[in-house]
Short mmCIF file of C-alpha atoms in Angstrom, two decimals:
data_model
loop_
_atom_site.label_atom_id
_atom_site.label_comp_id
_atom_site.label_asym_id
_atom_site.label_seq_id
_atom_site.Cartn_x
_atom_site.Cartn_y
_atom_site.Cartn_z
CA MET A 1 -10.09 19.80 12.48
CA SER A 2 -6.71 18.59 10.78
CA PRO A 3 -4.38 16.18 12.44
CA SER A 4 -1.30 17.46 14.02
CA PRO A 5 1.89 16.09 12.58
CA GLY A 6 2.64 12.74 14.05
CA ASP A 7 -0.86 12.06 15.18
CA LEU A 8 -2.10 8.32 14.80
CA VAL A 9 -4.59 8.65 11.97
CA LEU A 10 -4.91 5.26 10.89
CA ASP A 11 -4.50 1.79 13.08
CA ALA A 12 -5.34 -1.63 11.68
CA GLN A 13 -5.00 -4.46 13.96
CA ASP A 14 -4.83 -8.11 13.16
CA LEU A 15 -6.76 -8.31 9.92
CA HIS A 16 -7.84 -11.33 8.22
CA LYS A 17 -9.42 -11.94 5.04
CA THR A 18 -10.18 -15.04 3.23
CA PHE A 19 -11.88 -16.08 -0.20
CA HIS A 20 -13.50 -18.99 -1.27
CA THR A 21 -12.24 -19.89 -4.87
CA GLY A 22 -14.23 -22.83 -6.08
CA ARG A 23 -13.59 -26.30 -5.20
CA SER A 24 -10.28 -28.17 -4.38
CA GLY A 25 -10.98 -31.95 -4.46
CA LEU A 26 -13.91 -32.52 -2.36
CA ARG A 27 -13.96 -29.15 -0.49
CA ARG A 28 -14.14 -25.51 -1.47
CA ALA A 29 -10.78 -23.81 -1.91
CA ARG A 30 -9.92 -21.29 0.80
CA VAL A 31 -7.33 -18.57 0.03
CA SER A 32 -6.11 -16.56 3.15
CA ALA A 33 -5.30 -13.37 1.63
CA VAL A 34 -4.44 -11.47 4.41
CA ASP A 35 -3.43 -13.21 7.69
CA GLY A 36 -3.14 -11.09 11.05
CA VAL A 37 -1.46 -8.25 9.47
CA SER A 38 -1.33 -4.91 11.73
CA LEU A 39 -0.05 -1.43 10.70
CA HIS A 40 -0.21 2.04 11.55
CA LEU A 41 0.12 5.59 9.98
CA ARG A 42 1.01 8.90 11.61
CA ALA A 43 -0.19 12.19 10.04
CA GLY A 44 2.30 13.05 7.50
CA GLU A 45 3.86 9.68 7.37
CA SER A 46 4.36 7.46 4.35
CA LEU A 47 4.08 3.89 4.50
CA GLY A 48 5.49 1.59 1.46
CA ILE A 49 4.11 -2.02 1.12
CA VAL A 50 6.06 -4.54 -0.97
CA GLY A 51 6.14 -8.21 -1.92
CA GLU A 52 5.53 -10.41 -4.66
CA SER A 53 2.02 -10.55 -6.76
CA GLY A 54 -0.35 -12.68 -4.91
CA CYS A 55 1.00 -11.72 -1.27
CA GLY A 56 -2.11 -9.72 -0.18
CA LYS A 57 -0.76 -6.15 -0.56
CA SER A 58 -3.96 -5.06 -2.78
CA THR A 59 -6.66 -7.02 -0.41
CA LEU A 60 -4.98 -5.25 2.36
CA ALA A 61 -5.58 -1.65 0.54
CA ARG A 62 -9.19 -2.37 -0.22
CA MET A 63 -9.97 -3.41 3.32
CA ILE A 64 -8.45 -0.04 4.35
CA VAL A 65 -10.51 1.87 2.15
CA GLY A 66 -13.83 -0.14 2.89
CA LEU A 67 -14.02 -1.97 -0.73
CA GLU A 68 -13.51 -5.42 1.30
CA ARG A 69 -14.79 -6.12 4.85
CA PRO A 70 -12.42 -8.02 7.12
CA ASP A 71 -13.23 -11.20 8.33
CA SER A 72 -11.89 -10.09 11.61
CA GLY A 73 -9.56 -7.29 13.09
CA SER A 74 -10.21 -3.62 13.36
CA ILE A 75 -9.44 -0.64 11.25
CA THR A 76 -9.40 2.67 13.39
CA VAL A 77 -9.53 5.89 11.62
CA HIS A 78 -8.85 8.81 14.04
CA GLY A 79 -9.83 7.00 16.87
CA LYS A 80 -12.90 5.29 15.66
CA ASP A 81 -13.16 2.09 14.42
CA VAL A 82 -14.87 1.93 10.94
CA THR A 83 -15.36 -1.91 10.85
CA LYS A 84 -18.30 -1.14 13.84
CA VAL A 85 -20.12 1.96 12.60
CA ARG A 86 -23.09 2.21 10.21
CA GLY A 87 -24.96 4.61 7.97
CA ARG A 88 -23.74 8.06 8.15
CA ASP A 89 -21.06 7.95 10.64
CA ARG A 90 -19.40 5.37 8.37
CA ARG A 91 -19.80 7.49 5.26
CA LEU A 92 -17.99 10.27 7.18
CA LEU A 93 -15.31 8.08 8.64
CA ARG A 94 -14.58 6.35 5.17
CA SER A 95 -14.25 9.85 3.68
CA GLU A 96 -11.00 10.34 5.52
CA VAL A 97 -9.63 7.33 3.61
CA GLN A 98 -9.26 7.80 0.24
CA MET A 99 -7.58 5.64 -2.87
CA VAL A 100 -5.76 6.03 -6.31
CA PHE A 101 -6.14 3.10 -8.29
CA GLN A 102 -3.71 1.18 -10.16
CA ASP A 103 -5.29 1.75 -13.92
CA PRO A 104 -6.00 5.05 -14.88
CA TYR A 105 -7.67 3.89 -18.08
CA THR A 106 -10.16 1.69 -16.31
CA SER A 107 -10.70 3.55 -12.92
CA LEU A 108 -12.05 6.74 -14.46
CA ASP A 109 -15.86 6.46 -16.41
CA PRO A 110 -15.41 7.20 -19.97
CA ARG A 111 -18.99 8.60 -20.28
CA MET A 112 -18.20 11.45 -17.66
CA THR A 113 -16.35 14.71 -17.70
CA VAL A 114 -13.49 15.53 -15.66
CA LEU A 115 -16.01 18.16 -14.05
CA GLU A 116 -18.44 15.13 -13.07
CA LEU A 117 -15.46 12.99 -12.13
CA VAL A 118 -13.86 14.86 -9.61
CA GLY A 119 -16.81 16.72 -8.33
CA GLU A 120 -19.01 13.53 -7.78
CA PRO A 121 -17.63 12.89 -4.17
CA LEU A 122 -18.44 16.55 -3.33
CA VAL A 123 -22.08 15.84 -4.37
CA VAL A 124 -22.25 12.41 -2.80
CA HIS A 125 -20.66 13.70 0.30
CA LYS A 126 -22.72 16.81 -0.02
CA ARG A 127 -19.51 19.04 0.65
CA VAL A 128 -20.72 21.72 -2.03
CA THR A 129 -24.09 23.16 -2.95
CA GLY A 130 -24.69 24.48 -6.47
CA THR A 131 -22.95 24.25 -9.87
CA ALA A 132 -21.08 27.38 -9.50
CA ALA A 133 -19.54 26.20 -6.04
CA ARG A 134 -18.70 22.59 -7.66
CA ARG A 135 -16.92 24.22 -10.60
CA ASP A 136 -14.69 26.27 -8.31
CA ARG A 137 -13.73 23.61 -6.31
CA VAL A 138 -12.86 21.16 -9.33
CA ALA A 139 -10.67 23.90 -10.56
CA GLU A 140 -9.02 24.21 -7.49
CA LEU A 141 -8.59 20.40 -7.19
CA LEU A 142 -6.89 20.38 -10.71
CA GLY A 143 -4.78 23.03 -9.63
CA LEU A 144 -3.40 20.71 -7.14
CA VAL A 145 -2.32 18.29 -9.61
CA ASN A 146 -1.03 20.61 -11.99
CA LEU A 147 -3.75 20.37 -14.68
CA ALA A 148 -5.37 23.38 -16.19
CA PRO A 149 -8.77 24.21 -14.85
CA GLU A 150 -10.16 24.55 -18.73
CA LEU A 151 -9.52 20.89 -19.16
CA MET A 152 -12.50 20.08 -16.69
CA HIS A 153 -15.08 19.69 -19.78
CA ARG A 154 -12.85 17.14 -21.23
CA TYR A 155 -13.37 13.16 -21.24
CA PRO A 156 -10.80 10.79 -19.97
CA HIS A 157 -9.91 9.39 -23.79
CA GLN A 158 -8.71 12.79 -24.32
CA PHE A 159 -5.68 12.67 -21.79
CA SER A 160 -2.58 10.75 -21.58
CA GLY A 161 -2.05 7.96 -18.79
CA GLY A 162 -0.22 10.52 -16.64
CA GLN A 163 -2.87 13.29 -16.58
CA ARG A 164 -5.66 10.61 -16.03
CA GLN A 165 -3.85 9.42 -13.01
CA ARG A 166 -3.56 13.00 -11.96
CA ILE A 167 -7.32 13.54 -12.54
CA GLY A 168 -7.61 10.33 -10.12
CA ILE A 169 -5.51 11.61 -7.65
CA ALA A 170 -7.54 14.84 -7.55
CA ARG A 171 -10.73 12.99 -7.20
CA ALA A 172 -9.20 11.04 -4.03
CA LEU A 173 -8.33 14.43 -2.92
CA ALA A 174 -11.91 15.87 -3.08
CA LEU A 175 -12.92 15.24 0.43
CA GLU A 176 -9.78 16.31 1.97
CA PRO A 177 -8.70 12.76 3.38
CA ARG A 178 -6.25 12.09 6.51
CA VAL A 179 -5.16 8.96 4.73
CA LEU A 180 -4.62 8.24 0.93
CA VAL A 181 -3.89 4.74 -0.30
CA CYS A 182 -2.16 4.24 -3.33
CA ASP A 183 -2.47 0.69 -4.97
CA GLU A 184 0.47 0.49 -7.61
CA PRO A 185 -0.47 3.99 -8.87
CA VAL A 186 2.41 4.24 -11.44
CA SER A 187 3.02 0.57 -12.59
CA ALA A 188 0.52 1.14 -15.63
CA LEU A 189 2.48 4.46 -16.48
CA ASP A 190 5.41 4.88 -18.91
CA MET A 191 9.07 5.22 -16.69
CA SER A 192 9.29 9.11 -17.95
CA VAL A 193 5.95 9.85 -16.40
CA GLN A 194 6.39 7.64 -13.14
CA ALA A 195 8.67 10.02 -11.45
CA GLN A 196 6.34 13.14 -12.32
CA VAL A 197 3.51 11.10 -10.24
CA VAL A 198 5.62 10.07 -7.60
CA ASN A 199 7.09 13.75 -7.00
CA LEU A 200 3.72 14.76 -7.26
CA LEU A 201 2.15 12.65 -4.57
CA ARG A 202 5.15 13.46 -2.26
CA ASP A 203 4.84 17.01 -2.87
CA LEU A 204 0.91 17.01 -1.90
CA GLN A 205 1.76 14.76 0.97
CA GLU A 206 3.90 17.47 2.44
CA ARG A 207 1.74 20.39 1.55
CA MET A 208 -1.34 18.94 3.02
CA GLY A 209 -0.24 16.75 5.78
CA ILE A 210 -1.52 13.50 4.93
CA ALA A 211 -0.76 10.07 5.77
CA LEU A 212 0.31 7.95 2.41
CA LEU A 213 -0.05 4.09 2.05
CA PHE A 214 1.73 3.44 -0.66
CA ILE A 215 1.78 -0.13 -2.39
CA ALA A 216 4.05 -1.06 -5.01
CA HIS A 217 6.29 -3.67 -6.78
CA ASP A 218 9.05 -1.43 -7.85
CA LEU A 219 11.39 -1.06 -4.84
CA SER A 220 13.21 1.92 -6.00
CA VAL A 221 9.66 3.85 -6.17
CA VAL A 222 9.06 2.37 -2.70
CA ARG A 223 12.21 3.71 -1.34
CA HIS A 224 11.79 7.11 -2.88
CA VAL A 225 8.30 7.68 -1.38
CA ALA A 226 8.17 5.81 2.05
CA ASP A 227 9.30 6.85 5.36
CA ARG A 228 8.72 3.14 6.65
CA THR A 229 8.36 0.04 4.29
CA ALA A 230 6.46 -3.01 5.04
CA VAL A 231 7.23 -6.45 3.35
CA MET A 232 4.70 -9.05 3.02
CA TYR A 233 4.88 -12.56 2.00
CA LEU A 234 1.81 -14.97 1.58
CA GLY A 235 -0.53 -12.91 3.52
CA ARG A 236 1.70 -12.11 6.40
CA LEU A 237 4.37 -9.23 7.22
CA ALA A 238 7.69 -10.46 7.09
CA GLU A 239 9.39 -7.12 8.11
CA VAL A 240 8.60 -3.72 8.99
CA GLY A 241 10.78 -0.83 9.77
CA ASP A 242 12.51 2.55 8.63
CA THR A 243 12.93 2.47 4.61
CA ASP A 244 16.47 3.10 4.69
CA THR A 245 17.25 0.55 7.37
CA VAL A 246 15.23 -2.12 5.66
CA TYR A 247 16.56 -1.45 2.60
CA ASP A 248 20.40 -1.08 3.55
CA GLU A 249 20.37 -4.06 6.45
CA PRO A 250 17.61 -6.24 5.62
CA GLY A 251 16.72 -8.69 8.52
CA HIS A 252 14.40 -11.16 6.79
CA PRO A 253 15.77 -13.50 4.03
CA TYR A 254 12.82 -12.86 2.00
CA THR A 255 13.54 -9.02 2.09
CA GLN A 256 17.10 -9.91 1.47
CA ALA A 257 16.19 -11.63 -1.83
CA LEU A 258 13.69 -9.06 -3.01
CA LEU A 259 16.34 -6.32 -2.95
CA SER A 260 18.94 -8.48 -4.73
CA ALA A 261 16.46 -9.50 -7.62
CA SER A 262 15.87 -5.58 -7.86
CA PRO A 263 17.88 -4.07 -10.97
CA VAL A 264 17.49 -0.76 -9.39
CA VAL A 265 19.00 -1.76 -5.88
CA ASP A 266 22.08 0.73 -4.75
CA ARG A 267 24.82 -1.69 -6.30
CA THR A 268 27.61 0.21 -4.32
CA ARG A 269 26.54 -1.63 -1.56
CA ARG A 270 28.57 -5.04 -1.84
CA ARG A 271 26.14 -7.46 -0.03
CA LEU A 272 23.25 -6.55 -2.15
CA SER A 273 25.41 -7.05 -5.42
CA SER A 274 25.02 -10.76 -6.17
CA ARG A 275 21.57 -12.30 -6.69
CA ILE A 276 19.91 -14.35 -4.07
CA MET A 277 18.43 -17.22 -5.93
CA LEU A 278 15.18 -18.96 -4.11
CA ALA A 279 14.90 -22.40 -3.97
CA GLY A 280 11.52 -24.12 -5.29
CA ASP A 281 8.36 -22.18 -6.48
CA PRO A 282 6.14 -19.91 -4.50
CA PRO A 283 3.69 -22.17 -2.55
CA SER A 284 -0.01 -21.95 -3.21
CA PRO A 285 -2.15 -19.05 -1.30
CA SER A 286 -5.01 -21.89 -0.80
CA ASP A 287 -2.31 -24.35 1.03
CA PRO A 288 0.07 -22.15 2.35
CA PRO A 289 3.18 -23.95 4.56
CA THR A 290 2.77 -24.44 8.12
CA GLY A 291 5.34 -22.57 10.49
CA CYS A 292 7.01 -19.87 8.87
CA ARG A 293 5.42 -19.47 5.23
CA PHE A 294 8.95 -18.60 3.58
CA HIS A 295 10.49 -21.90 4.93
CA THR A 296 9.87 -23.72 1.79
CA ARG A 297 12.20 -21.40 0.01
CA CYS A 298 14.57 -20.20 2.69
CA ARG A 299 18.15 -21.01 2.97
CA PHE A 300 18.16 -20.55 6.55
CA SER A 301 15.25 -22.79 7.12
CA GLN A 302 15.64 -25.66 10.11
CA GLU A 303 12.89 -27.77 11.72
CA ARG A 304 11.88 -25.06 14.05
CA CYS A 305 10.77 -23.14 11.03
CA VAL A 306 8.37 -25.86 9.92
CA THR A 307 6.43 -26.30 13.01
CA GLU A 308 6.74 -22.75 14.80
CA THR A 309 5.39 -19.54 13.16
CA PRO A 310 7.47 -16.68 13.97
CA ALA A 311 6.03 -13.42 15.49
CA LEU A 312 6.87 -9.86 14.52
CA ARG A 313 9.39 -8.88 17.21
CA ALA A 314 11.53 -5.92 17.62
CA LEU A 315 15.41 -6.30 17.00
CA GLY A 316 16.33 -3.96 19.99
CA GLU A 317 16.21 -0.32 21.20
CA THR A 318 18.53 1.04 18.63
CA ASP A 319 16.74 -0.87 15.79
CA PRO A 320 13.06 -0.49 16.18
CA ARG A 321 12.43 -2.61 13.26
CA THR A 322 10.12 -5.79 13.58
CA VAL A 323 11.04 -8.81 11.62
CA ALA A 324 9.11 -12.30 11.68
CA CYS A 325 12.35 -14.77 11.52
CA HIS A 326 13.61 -17.19 13.83
CA PHE A 327 17.23 -16.63 12.72
CA THR A 328 17.38 -12.71 12.21
CA GLU A 329 20.92 -12.55 13.71
CA GLU A 330 22.17 -15.03 11.20
CA VAL A 331 20.33 -13.20 8.28
CA ARG A 332 21.72 -9.91 9.45
CA GLN A 333 25.70 -11.29 10.00
CA GLU A 334 25.43 -12.81 6.47
CA ALA A 335 24.04 -9.47 5.22
CA LEU A 336 26.97 -7.60 6.41
CA ALA A 337 29.30 -10.04 5.12
CA ARG A 338 28.23 -10.07 1.50
#
């Protein structure tokens, strides 16, 4: 049964993931890649996740699709916690969350034809029986991503980067997932091709009613794709809210800095027309700052920021955004004055 528009299809609560990366002095170094992140997605909705490299975006995506197991927290898909089920039930739930990977040149097995690549999930999950049925379904999937069915007997090296990413999207759609996780799906493509792939994803989302989790470092792409945007910094969420509001009236100083650094921000808005320079270098993920993790680079930082971790809190009834900052009002007032 397909979810109705607005139904909650994905609910991730308090996710934590730590990696051990060798030794730092006498101790093993620990990197807290994701630290207490919660998010949700409704049917037909798109959520963009932005942040600097190393902030935990990809680790979060890999946990949601099941490629990494969270140390703690829950991931609920259509009402069932996938971190607790096993065997056949786990496979069934995982088929409802599929992923489009960043690099179309390495995510496709060069020894397999398109028919084999796109048809493999159908065989593994026993969605089709017989060669003819598989061929018909692959042809249908290729049509969804605007590729000719006759191309199914070719190999990945015979396609351009944009065509390969379309093949990856077709493979991800084979099991008719409720949630499609896209981890930087256009960053490896030429600028001329990026818009085509982004528009294809938006079109497929509207036609199929799937929820889209879209991770990217290009802020203009996220603004075009996402209904809501989440900003990550050093494994934690800094701000979450309606995309237009987050972009036009950033409530967190890190969000402000990201937007001011983007060469494609709408320059007609005066408060984003000047670059906000961050102090110092990004902290090490293996030794994050105490309190607010952004305080070492923040121009609003005070003693409270060093000792007290700010919680994500709603700004009010008229502004449903959540922001993790002790001085959100001051940040917003400065933004309005720029």
